[in-house]
Short mmCIF file of C-alpha atoms in Angstrom, two decimals:
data_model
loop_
_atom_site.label_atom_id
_atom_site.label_comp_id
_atom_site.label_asym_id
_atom_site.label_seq_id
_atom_site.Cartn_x
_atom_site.Cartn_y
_atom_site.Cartn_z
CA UNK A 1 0.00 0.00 0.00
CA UNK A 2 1.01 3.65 -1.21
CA UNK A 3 -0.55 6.33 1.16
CA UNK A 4 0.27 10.13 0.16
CA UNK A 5 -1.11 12.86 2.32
CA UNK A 6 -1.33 16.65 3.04
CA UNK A 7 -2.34 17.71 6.16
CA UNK A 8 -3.59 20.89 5.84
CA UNK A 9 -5.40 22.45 9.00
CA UNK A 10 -2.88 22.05 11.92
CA UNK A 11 -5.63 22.65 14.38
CA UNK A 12 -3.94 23.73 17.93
CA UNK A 13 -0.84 21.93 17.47
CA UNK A 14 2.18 23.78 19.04
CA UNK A 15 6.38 23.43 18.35
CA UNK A 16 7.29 20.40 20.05
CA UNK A 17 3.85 18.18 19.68
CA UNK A 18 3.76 15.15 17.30
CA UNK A 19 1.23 13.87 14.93
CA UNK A 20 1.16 9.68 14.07
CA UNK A 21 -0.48 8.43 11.00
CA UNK A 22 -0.30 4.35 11.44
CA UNK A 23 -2.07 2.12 8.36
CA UNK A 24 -3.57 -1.12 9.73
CA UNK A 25 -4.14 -3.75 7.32
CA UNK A 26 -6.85 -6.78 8.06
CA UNK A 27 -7.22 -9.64 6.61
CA UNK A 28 -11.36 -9.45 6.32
CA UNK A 29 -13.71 -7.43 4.70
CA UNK A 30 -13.85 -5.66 8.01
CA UNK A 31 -10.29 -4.81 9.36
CA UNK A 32 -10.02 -7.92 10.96
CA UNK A 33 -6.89 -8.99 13.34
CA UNK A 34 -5.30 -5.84 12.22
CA UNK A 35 -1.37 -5.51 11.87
CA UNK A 36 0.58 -2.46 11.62
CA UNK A 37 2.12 -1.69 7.85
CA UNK A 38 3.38 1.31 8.25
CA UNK A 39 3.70 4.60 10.60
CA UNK A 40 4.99 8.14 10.22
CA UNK A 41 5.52 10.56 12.87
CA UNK A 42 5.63 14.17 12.26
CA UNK A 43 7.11 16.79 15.17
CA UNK A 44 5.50 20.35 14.65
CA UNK A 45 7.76 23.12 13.85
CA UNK A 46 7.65 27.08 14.28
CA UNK A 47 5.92 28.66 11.41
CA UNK A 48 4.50 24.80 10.15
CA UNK A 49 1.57 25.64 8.57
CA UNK A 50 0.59 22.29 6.52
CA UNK A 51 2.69 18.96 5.86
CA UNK A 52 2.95 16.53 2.85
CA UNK A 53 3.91 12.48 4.26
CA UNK A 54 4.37 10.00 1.72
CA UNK A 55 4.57 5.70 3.24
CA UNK A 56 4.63 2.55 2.07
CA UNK A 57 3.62 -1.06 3.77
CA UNK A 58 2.97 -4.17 3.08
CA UNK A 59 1.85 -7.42 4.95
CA UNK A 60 3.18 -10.80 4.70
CA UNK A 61 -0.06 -11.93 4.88
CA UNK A 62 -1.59 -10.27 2.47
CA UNK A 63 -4.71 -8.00 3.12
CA UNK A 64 -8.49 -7.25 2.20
CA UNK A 65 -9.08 -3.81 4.10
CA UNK A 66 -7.34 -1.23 5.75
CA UNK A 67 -7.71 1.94 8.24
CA UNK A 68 -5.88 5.31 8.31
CA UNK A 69 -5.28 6.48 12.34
CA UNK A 70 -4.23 10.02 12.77
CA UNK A 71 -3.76 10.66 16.49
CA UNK A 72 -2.01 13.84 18.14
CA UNK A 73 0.10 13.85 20.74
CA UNK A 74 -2.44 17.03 22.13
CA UNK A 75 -5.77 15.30 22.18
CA UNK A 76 -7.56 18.66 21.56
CA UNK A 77 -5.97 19.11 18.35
CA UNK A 78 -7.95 18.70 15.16
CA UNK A 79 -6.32 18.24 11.63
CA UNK A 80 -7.59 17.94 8.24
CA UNK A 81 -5.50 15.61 5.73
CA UNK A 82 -6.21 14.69 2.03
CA UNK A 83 -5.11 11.42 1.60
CA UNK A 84 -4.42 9.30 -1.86
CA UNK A 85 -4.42 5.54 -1.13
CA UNK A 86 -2.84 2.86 -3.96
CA UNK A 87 -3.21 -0.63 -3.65
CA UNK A 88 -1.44 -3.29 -5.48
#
């Protein structure tokens, strides 16, 4: 799996706080037994005012769906992304 992203609204994030996106692949139709393929981490900057993340994953196992998890190290903060998924 290709994912390519923009976040775009950086919500209340400050210098210093971290953003995670993790893809989870299952081997269902419904993200079944779910497995880690890949994770990014992004650390906020002074002045950041969107960010681009490109990631690749694959499973061993092969898999039939997937789920995109953004989650902030700030709970309050909220974030808008575009994402662009490819699946071979």
């Amino acid at each position: 799996i290709r994912v390519k992203g923009i976040v775009k609204t950086l919500g209340a994030f400050s210098a210093g706080e971290t953003m995670r996106v993790t893809v989870q692949a299952g081997t269902g139709a419904a993200v079944t037994a779910p497995v880690n393929i890949a994770q990014k981490v992004i650390t906020m900057e002074t002045g950041d005012t969107a960010h681009t993340f490109e990631m690749f994953g694959w499973s061993q196992a092969g898999f039939q769906s997937y789920q995109i998890i953004l989650t902030c190290s700030d709970g309050a903060a909220v974030s808008v992304a575009d994402l662009m998924v490819d699946c071979a």
